[in-house]
Structure formats: structure tokens, C-alpha cells
Amino acid sequence: MDGLAYFRETAAAYFSNISFNWKEIRVRGLRSSSAEFGRQCGPCAGGFHYRDSALLSSTTCRNRVILWRYYDLRLELLEVSLDTSLAYNALRLDMSDAGPLVPEVCIQELGQNHVAVMFATATTVHRLVLPHPEAVLKDPAMLSVGEGVQPSILAFASWEGGVAEPSMVAIFPSTVLPIPVTSCGAWAPEAGPTTFALASPQGAIYVVQLPWNNAPPIRFELRETSFAKKIWSYVPSIRSTGFVEECPVSVTVHSFAGETVVMVLCRDLKLRLWSCQQKECLMVHNIMEHVSMATEEKLSDKEVNCLVLKKAPGGIATSLRFGIHLLTTSRSQILMLQLLLVQNKLILNHLAEFSGPANYTLVDFQPTNCEVWSVWTESTGAADNLVLHAVYEGDHSCSWQRVPLLPDPSPDVLVPPYKELMEAYLDEIFKPGEGFTALAIFKALELMGGPLPKGTQSWDDLKREAILRIQEEVVRSATSNELRSDEYRNLQLTCWDKFYSHCLQYHKEITRPLGVFQDPFTGTVCLIKKDCFSFAVAEDSIGSLIAVWKDMAPLSELVQDEDLANDLSLFLECVRLLGQELDASTLDSFLEDLNQPTAEAGVLAKELTEAATSGKIQSSDVFLLTLKDKLHHVSDLEAVLEYLSKALDVTCNEREATSDEAPPGPGVQLAVSQLLGGLSATLILTSCLVETSHSRLLLCRDILILLSFIVHQKMVLCANLQEYVSSRKANVSTFTDLVHNYHTLHWMLTRGVIQAPNSAFEFSLKQLASLEISGVPISYHRLSASSSSMLGELYLMTEGGTELRTSLLKQRLFSPDTSLHPSWLRTLPLMLSLALRQLWPSSSSVKMCEFMLSNCQYLHMQEYCTRLEHTHAASHPTSRMFLLGQCLVSTGELSKAFSCFIRASVCLTEPFLQSIIGGTGGAGEEEEAMRMGGAGEEEARDDPLMLYYVKVMKLFEQVSAPDMVIKVAMEAAKLGDRDCPSTAVVWSTLFKYHLELGQYSAAYEAMVNNPDPSRRKDCLQRFVVVLTEQKALKELCQFPYAGLEDEVERVMENRARSVDLAKHNYYDLLYCFYTSRGNYRKAASVMYEHGVRLGREVPRPTSLQKQANCLVIAMAALSLTDKRYAWIVRPAKLDQQGQGGRDQPESSETHPKRRREEKRSKQPVVVLTLADLEKEYLLVKAKLNILQREPSMSTQLCSPFVSAGEVVSLLVQAGFFDMAIQVSQGFKLPLTHVFEALTARCVYLSHSIATFRKGNSDATTWDWLGLNNTSDITYARETTLADQAWALLKKYLEIHDPHHNYQLQKCVAKKLLLLGHPLVAQGDSDNALITALPQWLVDNYKRTNPAELLRLFITFDLLEPATAVAMEYIDAVLVDGRAAFFGVKDTLHATNPPVWLPHNTFDVLLQALQDSQSRSPTLYGAFESKLKDYFEKVETVSETMRMPSSHGLVRSESGHEPAMDYI
């Protein structure tokens, strides 16, 4: 096949694609007044390639072209790169002001710095200078324009100077060019002015040169040098009618032999060559010399309708090839000529001659140095287009080869019975890759219902708008409000068919070709149409075979073996005969039936053959005889079938790199990694794959049907052939698998990409990460938004494209020593072959499933796996089943997913499953460490099946499916290998999800069956936490915990001490746990600990009440314990903290984690009995009582550092005197403060009562009385509140003073005297005693300690009551009747023991009275007289005791010396 290539059109991309961000520039100039000229200049198109487009090392210019098209006074330029994406690559020039374009645009490189775009209008020539891609790459400022994407050179187009910029545009005054030009050529050398050659219909050739540096343009005319022509050329009126035969028709400019030459093709069929430097005609040559004689005899210049001259790109300085198109009334012809400079002589050689097809008009042609491409359209005005290609070499040329074009959508829509009418039409109109263009649908919708809403651009928007407008059209077309179902369906069919026909008409119009362009260096061929551009790609070997077979040409050029070529031709002829004999609908139904999930190609072929032979074919003797005759002439049918099967099976004859081949260098690797990686190249590859798979599918189908027919007709055909087919039924199986593979491949490639939300992508990535699959989904904004993208396109844009270029690099086609890569004719077919090998369903199903899974194509993946189930040669069935299960997990079909996972577990030896099972992600880091084992011990290896189940469990865990996780874990638990490290993971998972579902018994069983002690401990802790949170205390306590009791206690205690008491409470659980097992002592201990922590960690009123409850419960539990063990302990550090205040560190009891880290040592403890708990309860209860009366004191009372003394002070302040006395007694605190406060309250209340009687008192002054117990106090008369308060004080003194040596009455008396209690008259009115103390207190004091009372009065300068008490005290000693009032047991008598009187105090009082005689003159004398009487009595008694009968001093009953006061 060397030197011969077959092409086909593929991969249409659209100018109206919304992904192209068009930059618009308005071209200024002098608008031509010739309306006719504007109508005559129709649409045209062309292209430009870079000089380094084939250089592998040129990553900027490689496979990069600029396409242009002109229509409706707009010139659009689009830069396309097959290797990368370009930003801002679309430029639109509005030529409304400049006039219509002369139909030729010249684009040329100016070194490595600039690219010039040159074109002309009716009155102007323009040169738009753009930066070269190499210059853009070197300029960081330019690169930043693309925002991360390589910018196109069109992004920097600007027309800042407008018409005033001479280096950009030149304007022709009407005196210079009175009539617009009809042809234009341009050339821009790297150094020197840009030259424009303009042809006028009147025969003039004008040359305009645009210098650089803003120099003015240079204009001159090329004319003949003869004297007569010079004279007539100065007379415009005569010039316009003379020399019409020399009128230039087509002009081109080129650099030849160091000069800028203008090649002009004139109406007289002569080619003239002008030198712009010399301004002379260098050569005149008659092209009729190169036309065949038969044509020359009939041809004259008057019969020529069209002459077009086009040069071939890539010429050298002394050689230029070009083509000439001649259109006459009888025929169309293309001549290929070569201009040479030999020994300073110009020579024109004839290279080739091609006749155009009959009834077709040339649209455009593109000559190169070795081939010609041409585009034709039918002369009758039909929409039939034709693309022809020919290769010529020297004097030898081959005939035209027709290039198959992309087929138009079917004119009719077949509605299957299982589809709705609307669904069938929408599927056909919006079919990915094969439906209508977005622009065609857009125009058809506007025709149906007017302009579309703004923003209607996306594929989904167009589909919704189509449904809406067809429904509106149905409503408008209905003749009545009520229609029968068949009438409504017919009306729907009419409207949909009308819309479909509009789409079809617009589609044919916008796909009408305008031009053809070829890059001679790479071989890239581009067909530019009205709204799209497509590419012509070379066929591979089997594609060329199909093309030759369809053209009924000999196969000798494709198959080297002549005998095999003949046999192959005969066999394929038999295939064609059978296909012609069968109906097209029958063959189409074969493919439709293959879409059924359970369909098998072999069975369908057999049924089709049986149905056909029983009908039409059975009665066609001519067909059977012809088929039999051709098969008889096939000498080796086995070789033919083997050749076809190997050619169609893409897995055969894979080229592997040999070890002696040098690997490519880093530069080559980097260059190949970007080769054909752009969106356009991806579209080309995808379209080629779709067309290749479809054409091969049809061939395999026809061969399979033929083989089935041969087997079925064994009684008719020759015996030896029957025996052969019977013995070789494997061929039928081979082609059956080929049919399934190609059908599945074509189906997969043509599926539209299902849009998925971002959340689906995130979930897919999480799933892949758990399986350690590195698939990365693509963002859909990279796909074309104006057409529905296909699944194959998505694959090649992602990991498929990367793998494809890696495989291409392994072919060792790119030598490290050269920078030239193979041409388009070689590289693209090879990449197509490698892509087919990558996507081949039988061998790459796992890879495709991974791809579809990572890109959220779940529905496509399910159908893909279903189709592969019937392909016998499909590999890796269990891996595919596993991925299908993962896909079903993502779609929520969990039961089906579980079944798939179980089916996949049968065989885990496939590489994909081995890679997943072997990863560390299955069992986690802990499991990996367990698998590694310890040094010196036998490593415990994981069971692969167990690891597999762990992976599956993780998949179900990600979708929160605990029931499925339990089912998988139960399957894994059935293995029963307790030595396997993953077994602990399985039981832990079972425990986790049984616990989540509230299945506590099952969770308990899973926990106790876990062989890993550490995991069992973790599960136990979780078990306790969850059941506590769910308030399932009964269930938690009723489990036996065989062998785990200590662990349960430890877990509960640690949990109780580590959690926040404000949110969780595990002490109640511990209390229930201990009480249910009869351990009341520990129950009391945990409740006491709970109360202590509440007081310290949660200082709030509610916690204070809980603390009181805890203490009550602890006391109750401790009371149920044996008295010998009715005690608990607490750390002594708690007491130290209580004494130290807030700055002391917290107890390790409240921080078990820190306690575990510390070095364990014996710590001192404090033993607490029931009495100690009662004391603490009393203190807490006192705080609660205070809070009830004074809520504002919550902060102070809830502090854990409040002492008992402070509580007593607060109780007294709040009026709780009963509780204050109890707390003081409980904590052995003095009662002095309590009595002093009560005394003050009594005084204040007495004052308040007096004020109340005047109407100025508040009731709150005495409400504290109700807080104390006064019910046991009896009153002799009606009392006031003040009397009740004094009575309460009297009661307290009577109860508590004897136990304190009567010191409480002293503090009460002092407090009264300090407060200045009002003096009260006591006794008879005449001899009343004025005292500052209540009489009951004075009487009590006289009875208990009169001397102290006397000292108090003297201290507070109360001389009158002091004198009265002293005199009464003396009288009590002297008189028996008054001794009881002062607590004197014996009076002063000689027979009684000695008595005691405070003589020192009397002396102090006497001295005080003497000093204050001026204030109380009678008191001193009275008291002095009383003392004299007393001393006289003492002397008398003493004398009596000295009597002889007396044996000494009389001793007191106690045996001590009488206590006497001495001054």
C-alpha cells in the first residue's frame, strides 16, 4: 500500500460553537458603490500552515493551522491546534465599511517574529500583522493573556491605526482604480515591502507595495512595453474596450529566483510572468500546449467560463508547482504545471492533467507538490457534494479517488414500537456525533416559532425549547379541542416531521463546502464549509480493503499474495451478493436485535439465514448457482477467513519494542506526550473510531451471515465445502465474537456523556480512593457545549489520550536523532489502531469500566457490562463484575451490587482484583502492620478473600448502607479463620453496624467473638458509650460480660472520668451496673465521685442539686453495706485542693488520660464514713437553701472552693440560723458568729417594729423568722415579731450555751451593749433598775456568771446597773433567800463553806463611782455602805470561825481554798 492512500471525511467542528469567544474588529476603508460586485463575490474559504508544522520539536507551531472563511461581508479566522487548546483563537473582521472581499486571503510567516494576514477589497488592500507563536511563547506578558492556556496569535489582533496607518492599509482613489478588481495575490518577504497584485476586468494589473515603518504605499501598473499599447493605455475609454483577450483572470504572487514575480492567467489562455522589480513580463506561455489534443481541437478562449490559478505551497527558489483550473462549456479540467529556472531560462513543465467529474462544478482545489485536492458541487443545484483526491509524481498520475463524506442524517425517522414519538425524534435529532448541528437546530426552532430566548445555547436548552415549540405547534394545528388518539398521534407526527425537515435543510446548507486546505508537511487535509470544518483522514489497511471492496476494484494493490487476493475478492463478492439478496431492513434488524441484553450474534445470524432461505432465497436459483460458483473458485477459504479474522481482530499482530531498540530521549518523550492532544484531534480520533467500528461491524455482520448461510445450505453446496465448514465452526464463533466486540465498541463510542453533578464526582473520587484507583474525572466545561459530546471523546480527552500517546511512544517510530515526525498519513492511522486496541471490549473492559466509573457514567457502564456478558472472548469477568457492583452502589441499587460482589469473589486471581486486594487501603494501616508481623515470629498472612470482603465493606460504608455491610461481613465471618489479621476488622465492622442499627445482642456477640484484644476493648468502649447515649441501661447491665467484667468496669470508669459532665453522665450507668451486681460500696463510691466532680467541674445551681442527689444516693447505698465495710476513700489531693484554693492543679481523677501517662505510685487517700457524707450533704443542702432565697449568690455558692465557715456566714446573712447552727456543729465551728448575727437581727427587728407602728417599715425585715423553727416556743401573752425573735435567741442560748461554758451569753451581751440596745426600766417604779440588757438575759447571767456580767457593765460604763448587780450579788451572799438568783450555793455563815465575791471588780466599780460622783452622787455612798455591811459581816463570821472549837479554816466542799479577790 506504499504510495497509495484512501481517505474519508471525519470529525466536523463548527464555527458557531459557543466555546469560540469571537473577537470582532471593524475594517475601515472606502465602501464600493457597486452593489453588483458585492453580490458577485460569494463565500470562499482557505487555510494557512506554519513552516514548522511537521517538526516534532516545535511544540508551538506543530499541527497548527489558521482557517479562514468569508461570507456576508465578514472575514472569520480560526486558529486550530491539534496538539493543544488555544485561548481566544477566533477573530471576526467586519468589512461592512471596506466593501466586499476579493476572493483570496494570503497568510504568510515573516521569520520567527510575525505572521501577516493579507487581503484586498474593492478599493483597499490590508495587511494585518500578528505575533508569531514562537514570539508569543518567549513573551511572558503575551502568555498571560491565555490565563493558563496557550493564547492564539489571533488574540493579539488589533487595528489601532485604522485607515491612517499606511503600513496596515492602502486606499485607492477613484482615479487610480475606477473599477473594482476581480483577483488578488499577495506576497510578504521577511525583508522588504509586502506586494499586492490586483487584476482588473479591463486588463490592467496593479501592484501595491506596503513598506514598513509607516512609509507611504507604492503603486504602479504592469503593462506591455510595445509603443502602441503604451499609447492606448493612457486613454481610459479606449483601454476599457481594448486588449480584452489579455484581460487577467487569476493572479498570484511568489518569490522566484530572488525576485517577486506576479503570475497572471489571462483570458487568452496564456500564462504571463511579471517581475515586480523590473516591471517587465518575463514569460508568456500558452497553456493550450498542456491540454490533451482532443480537448485542444474544440477549445477556444471564448468557450472558457472560468480560469483559476493556484500555486502549491512549499516551493523552492528555482522551482514552483501550481495548478490551473479550466472550465469550459463542455468540460472541467485541472492542469498541474511546474515552473523551473534552468541555466537562467524559465521552463514550464507539464506534470499531470485531471478531468473533472461530469455535471459537477468546482468549488475549490488545493494543489501541492505531489497531490491535488478538489471540492465539487452538483451543477443542477442539488446539495450533492464531491471531494476528489489524486496523487501525481512526475509524468505519472493516478486518477481521482473519491473521498467518502460524512453522511447526512437520515431523511426519515423510524419510530420503533417500544418508543414514544417524541423520544424517537429527539434521539435522532440530538444524536451524539451523528445528529444535527446546534446552528441547524437553532435556525429550525426560529422557523417554527420565532426568535429564541436569550441565553438558549446549550444542548439541553435546545432540547427543552424543541419540545415546547412542537407542543405549541400541535395546539395551533389542532382543528378541534377533542381528538382521537390516532388523530393526535398523526398531528404530532406531522409537526415533528416538519421540524425534522427544517433541521435537515439547514444542516445541508451549513455543511455546504466552501474550500479545501492541505498542510503539505503533515498531510493534514481540512474541508472548510459554511459553518463547519472537517478533516480528511487516511484509512488503515482494513479500511482501505473495505473502500476498494465497495468500489469493486482489484485487491492486488492491498494484498501482496496474488492467490490470496483473488480468493479474497471472490469471497467478498459472495458477501456482496448475499447482502444484495437480503433486504436492507433485514440487515438493519440484525443490528437492532443485537441491542437486546440476551441477544447473541451467532443465533441471530442463524435465525436470519433460516428465515431468508425459507422465503426469497430458497426460490432464487440464480443466486444460489452464482454463489456456489464463486465459492468453488475460492482455492483456500480457510486462509481467507484467517486473513480477515486477523485483520479485523485488533489484538492480533501487536508490535512490541525489542530490547535492542534505543529508548527515545526526554525531548522526544515530552514532544510525543502532547502530540494530537487538542480538542480537534480528539474529535478526529473519536469520529474515526466511530466510523471504523461501524464499517467493520457491517463487514463482520455480512461475513457471519454468509458463514451461517453456508452451514445452513450444506445440502446444496459441494460436499467438500460442507465438510470444511462443519469442521471449522470455530470461524463462526470467531466472527460472532468480532460482531459483539465491534457492536459494543460502536455503541460505547457513540453514547452521549451523561451530565453529573459535582457531588457525584466527589463521591466517585472517594470510591476510587478507597480502592486505590487513580481515575480522575474531567470537568465538562472542556467539552463542546454546542453539541452533545460522546463517551469516546471524553475517554480520549482524559486518561485514554495519555495512554494512547504512551503506547505510540513505545512503537519506536520517533528516532532520537531526528526531529521530524511521521506524516499525517502514518501517525493518525497508527494512533487509530492503538486506540482500537485500547478500547477493544474483549481485552480492555476493566479499563473502560474504571473510566466510566470515575466519570459517573453509571448507566452506560451497566449496559456495557451487560453487553460483554455475551462476548465469549471477554477477559477479566470477575474484575468487571466487581466494578459493576461498585457502579450499582453509586446508583443506589445495593442488593444488585451485593450480588455482583459475591459473584466476583469466586475468582480473585485477575490482575485488577489482585492490585486492589494487595493495597494497604483495604484493612488500613493497623492491618498492614499486622500483616507485616513481628521479628522472629511467623507472619500471619491475610486471606485474599477476607481482604476482598473488607474492600467491599468499605464501599458500602461510603453510601451509609449498614444492612449491606452486615451481609458482606457475615459472608466474611463464615470463613472462620481467626488467625487472619483481617478477621478482627470484619468482626469490628459487624459490631459497629449492629450497634448502629440497635441490634445490641448481635453487637455483643460480634464484640466477644473478636479475636483481637485491642479491638475488643475498643468495641467494648463503644458499646458502653452507645447504649448509654441511647438510654439502654437495662440492656447494658444485663449482658454477662464473661471474662470482661474488669474491663467493663475500667471502660465505664475511664469513660465517666474523661467525658464532659455537662453533656454526658456515665456515673448513673456505673451505679446501675454495681447495684445490679450487689456491690453497694462501689455504687456509693461512684455516686460520691460524681457529686464531687459536679461541684468542681460544673459550678452551676443545677449541678448543686445533682450533687445533693448524688450524696443522698451514696449515703443510701453505703447504709446498705455491712458496717465493717461502710466506708469509701477519696484522694487526699482533693482536700489539699480545697485548702489551697483555685490555683491548685486539678485531680488526676478528672483526667484519666494524664493519669495513665504518669508514673503509677501510691497516693494518700482519705477514708470517708457515712457521717462524713452526711456532713457534706448538710453543706450542699445549706447552699441550696441559700440559693432558694438569694439566687444572685449562685456564683459564690457554686464555687468548689467555698468553705464551711463561708457557708455559715451566708446562712446567717440569709437568715437560716437553724441551718447555720447545724453546719457549725457538724464542722465543729464556733457558734459565736451565729449568735452575734441573731442578736443584731433582734435589735434591728425591735427597731423595725417601732418604725412599723409609725408606718415606715418593710415586711422583709422580719420574713427571715419563717426560715427557722419557732413552733416549739410558747408565749404567755400575745407577742410581736420582735418578741418571737428574742424568744428564738433565748431558746438558742438555753440549748447551746451550757455546752459552751456559757460563753454564748457573753457574746450576746457584748453585741447588745455594742449595738446600744435601748435602756429599759426594770422593777418597781420607785426603785426601778435601768439596764441595757433584756431581763431574761440579765437573770440568766446572774445565775451563771454574775461577776462577768458585772465586768461587762463596768466595761461599757453602765455604773448604775453595775452597782445594782453588785449590791444584789452581795445581798445574795449575805441573805439565804436571794442566793438562788445568783447561783450561790452557800451564803456567808460560820458553819458554811467560804464564799467568793469579785472584790477586785468591786474595787474597780467603787473607784469608778467615786470618779463619777458628780453624775450619780448617791450610788457611791450606797455601794460603799453595802460593802461596809458586807465586811462587817465577814469579820463577824471570821471571829466566830476563830473560836477555840474551830480547828482551822473551813474548807469548801470541793476541798480547795476559798477563792478570794485581793486588791
PDB file of N, CA, C and O in Angstrom, residues 4 37 114 123 280-281 340 408 505 544 566 571 642 736 752 819 880 1123 1156 1190 1272 1387 1444:
ATOM      1  N   LEU A   4      -0.021   4.733  -1.924  1.00  0.00           N
ATOM      2  CA  LEU A   4      -1.452   4.782  -2.216  1.00  0.00           C
ATOM      3  C   LEU A   4      -2.201   4.880  -0.908  1.00  0.00           C
ATOM      4  O   LEU A   4      -1.974   4.100   0.011  1.00  0.00           O
ATOM      5  N   PHE A  37     -21.102  44.113  -7.619  1.00  0.00           N
ATOM      6  CA  PHE A  37     -19.849  43.439  -7.270  1.00  0.00           C
ATOM      7  C   PHE A  37     -19.978  42.723  -5.930  1.00  0.00           C
ATOM      8  O   PHE A  37     -19.482  41.613  -5.758  1.00  0.00           O
ATOM      9  N   HIS A 114       6.682  37.391  13.223  1.00  0.00           N
ATOM     10  CA  HIS A 114       5.361  37.888  12.856  1.00  0.00           C
ATOM     11  C   HIS A 114       4.713  36.949  11.849  1.00  0.00           C
ATOM     12  O   HIS A 114       5.379  36.158  11.167  1.00  0.00           O
ATOM     13  N   THR A 123     -11.562  48.556  -2.971  1.00  0.00           N
ATOM     14  CA  THR A 123     -10.797  49.805  -3.054  1.00  0.00           C
ATOM     15  C   THR A 123      -9.611  49.862  -2.110  1.00  0.00           C
ATOM     16  O   THR A 123      -8.946  50.894  -2.005  1.00  0.00           O
ATOM     17  N   GLU A 280       8.656  44.142 -15.847  1.00  0.00           N
ATOM     18  CA  GLU A 280       8.624  43.610 -17.206  1.00  0.00           C
ATOM     19  C   GLU A 280       8.033  42.214 -17.177  1.00  0.00           C
ATOM     20  O   GLU A 280       8.095  41.517 -16.168  1.00  0.00           O
ATOM     21  N   CYS A 281       7.514  41.830 -18.329  1.00  0.00           N
ATOM     22  CA  CYS A 281       6.967  40.482 -18.479  1.00  0.00           C
ATOM     23  C   CYS A 281       8.132  39.550 -18.819  1.00  0.00           C
ATOM     24  O   CYS A 281       8.826  39.718 -19.826  1.00  0.00           O
ATOM     25  N   LEU A 340      10.327  26.099 -13.739  1.00  0.00           N
ATOM     26  CA  LEU A 340      11.707  25.844 -13.369  1.00  0.00           C
ATOM     27  C   LEU A 340      12.613  26.937 -13.934  1.00  0.00           C
ATOM     28  O   LEU A 340      12.324  27.510 -14.987  1.00  0.00           O
ATOM     29  N   ASP A 408     -25.239  12.631   5.559  1.00  0.00           N
ATOM     30  CA  ASP A 408     -26.271  13.485   6.146  1.00  0.00           C
ATOM     31  C   ASP A 408     -27.195  12.636   7.008  1.00  0.00           C
ATOM     32  O   ASP A 408     -27.316  11.421   6.825  1.00  0.00           O
ATOM     33  N   GLN A 505     -32.790  20.562   6.188  1.00  0.00           N
ATOM     34  CA  GLN A 505     -32.476  21.567   5.171  1.00  0.00           C
ATOM     35  C   GLN A 505     -31.375  22.510   5.648  1.00  0.00           C
ATOM     36  O   GLN A 505     -30.431  22.817   4.894  1.00  0.00           O
ATOM     37  N   SER A 544      -8.981   0.525   3.977  1.00  0.00           N
ATOM     38  CA  SER A 544      -8.712   0.566   2.541  1.00  0.00           C
ATOM     39  C   SER A 544      -9.292  -0.657   1.843  1.00  0.00           C
ATOM     40  O   SER A 544      -9.819  -0.570   0.718  1.00  0.00           O
ATOM     41  N   ASN A 566      -6.973 -12.949  -4.980  1.00  0.00           N
ATOM     42  CA  ASN A 566      -8.080 -13.449  -5.807  1.00  0.00           C
ATOM     43  C   ASN A 566      -9.138 -14.119  -4.954  1.00  0.00           C
ATOM     44  O   ASN A 566     -10.338 -13.907  -5.152  1.00  0.00           O
ATOM     45  N   PHE A 571     -14.446 -14.123  -2.281  1.00  0.00           N
ATOM     46  CA  PHE A 571     -15.219 -14.273  -1.043  1.00  0.00           C
ATOM     47  C   PHE A 571     -15.996 -12.996  -0.728  1.00  0.00           C
ATOM     48  O   PHE A 571     -17.165 -13.047  -0.341  1.00  0.00           O
ATOM     49  N   GLU A 642      -8.936 -16.723   7.814  1.00  0.00           N
ATOM     50  CA  GLU A 642      -7.882 -16.405   8.767  1.00  0.00           C
ATOM     51  C   GLU A 642      -7.331 -15.006   8.539  1.00  0.00           C
ATOM     52  O   GLU A 642      -7.082 -14.257   9.490  1.00  0.00           O
ATOM     53  N   THR A 736     -18.507 -14.295  15.369  1.00  0.00           N
ATOM     54  CA  THR A 736     -19.547 -13.922  16.329  1.00  0.00           C
ATOM     55  C   THR A 736     -18.976 -13.007  17.402  1.00  0.00           C
ATOM     56  O   THR A 736     -19.566 -11.970  17.744  1.00  0.00           O
ATOM     57  N   GLY A 752     -23.873   9.328  24.397  1.00  0.00           N
ATOM     58  CA  GLY A 752     -23.712  10.710  24.856  1.00  0.00           C
ATOM     59  C   GLY A 752     -23.294  10.755  26.315  1.00  0.00           C
ATOM     60  O   GLY A 752     -23.716   9.932  27.129  1.00  0.00           O
ATOM     61  N   SER A 819      14.148  15.257  14.276  1.00  0.00           N
ATOM     62  CA  SER A 819      13.036  15.997  14.871  1.00  0.00           C
ATOM     63  C   SER A 819      11.784  15.924  14.029  1.00  0.00           C
ATOM     64  O   SER A 819      10.764  16.474  14.406  1.00  0.00           O
ATOM     65  N   ARG A 880     -14.627  -7.173  36.072  1.00  0.00           N
ATOM     66  CA  ARG A 880     -15.717  -6.373  35.520  1.00  0.00           C
ATOM     67  C   ARG A 880     -16.954  -6.474  36.410  1.00  0.00           C
ATOM     68  O   ARG A 880     -17.676  -5.479  36.611  1.00  0.00           O
ATOM     69  N   LYS A1123     -21.552  -2.851 108.094  1.00  0.00           N
ATOM     70  CA  LYS A1123     -20.951  -1.752 108.839  1.00  0.00           C
ATOM     71  C   LYS A1123     -19.431  -1.837 108.878  1.00  0.00           C
ATOM     72  O   LYS A1123     -18.752  -0.823 109.005  1.00  0.00           O
ATOM     73  N   ARG A1156      -2.949   8.052  83.270  1.00  0.00           N
ATOM     74  CA  ARG A1156      -2.339   6.856  82.697  1.00  0.00           C
ATOM     75  C   ARG A1156      -0.924   7.128  82.236  1.00  0.00           C
ATOM     76  O   ARG A1156      -0.067   6.238  82.234  1.00  0.00           O
ATOM     77  N   GLU A1190     -31.604  33.527  97.896  1.00  0.00           N
ATOM     78  CA  GLU A1190     -30.746  34.525  97.268  1.00  0.00           C
ATOM     79  C   GLU A1190     -30.178  33.955  95.958  1.00  0.00           C
ATOM     80  O   GLU A1190     -29.034  33.464  95.934  1.00  0.00           O
ATOM     81  N   ASP A1272     -41.866  25.401 118.616  1.00  0.00           N
ATOM     82  CA  ASP A1272     -41.799  24.837 119.971  1.00  0.00           C
ATOM     83  C   ASP A1272     -41.654  25.910 121.042  1.00  0.00           C
ATOM     84  O   ASP A1272     -41.453  25.601 122.219  1.00  0.00           O
ATOM     85  N   THR A1387     -24.390  30.712 151.582  1.00  0.00           N
ATOM     86  CA  THR A1387     -24.310  32.109 151.984  1.00  0.00           C
ATOM     87  C   THR A1387     -23.176  32.289 153.001  1.00  0.00           C
ATOM     88  O   THR A1387     -22.563  31.312 153.443  1.00  0.00           O
ATOM     89  N   PRO A1444     -12.155  28.681 169.747  1.00  0.00           N
ATOM     90  CA  PRO A1444     -11.321  27.504 170.054  1.00  0.00           C
ATOM     91  C   PRO A1444     -11.875  26.219 169.493  1.00  0.00           C
ATOM     92  O   PRO A1444     -11.141  25.299 169.182  1.00  0.00           O
TER      93      PRO A1444
END
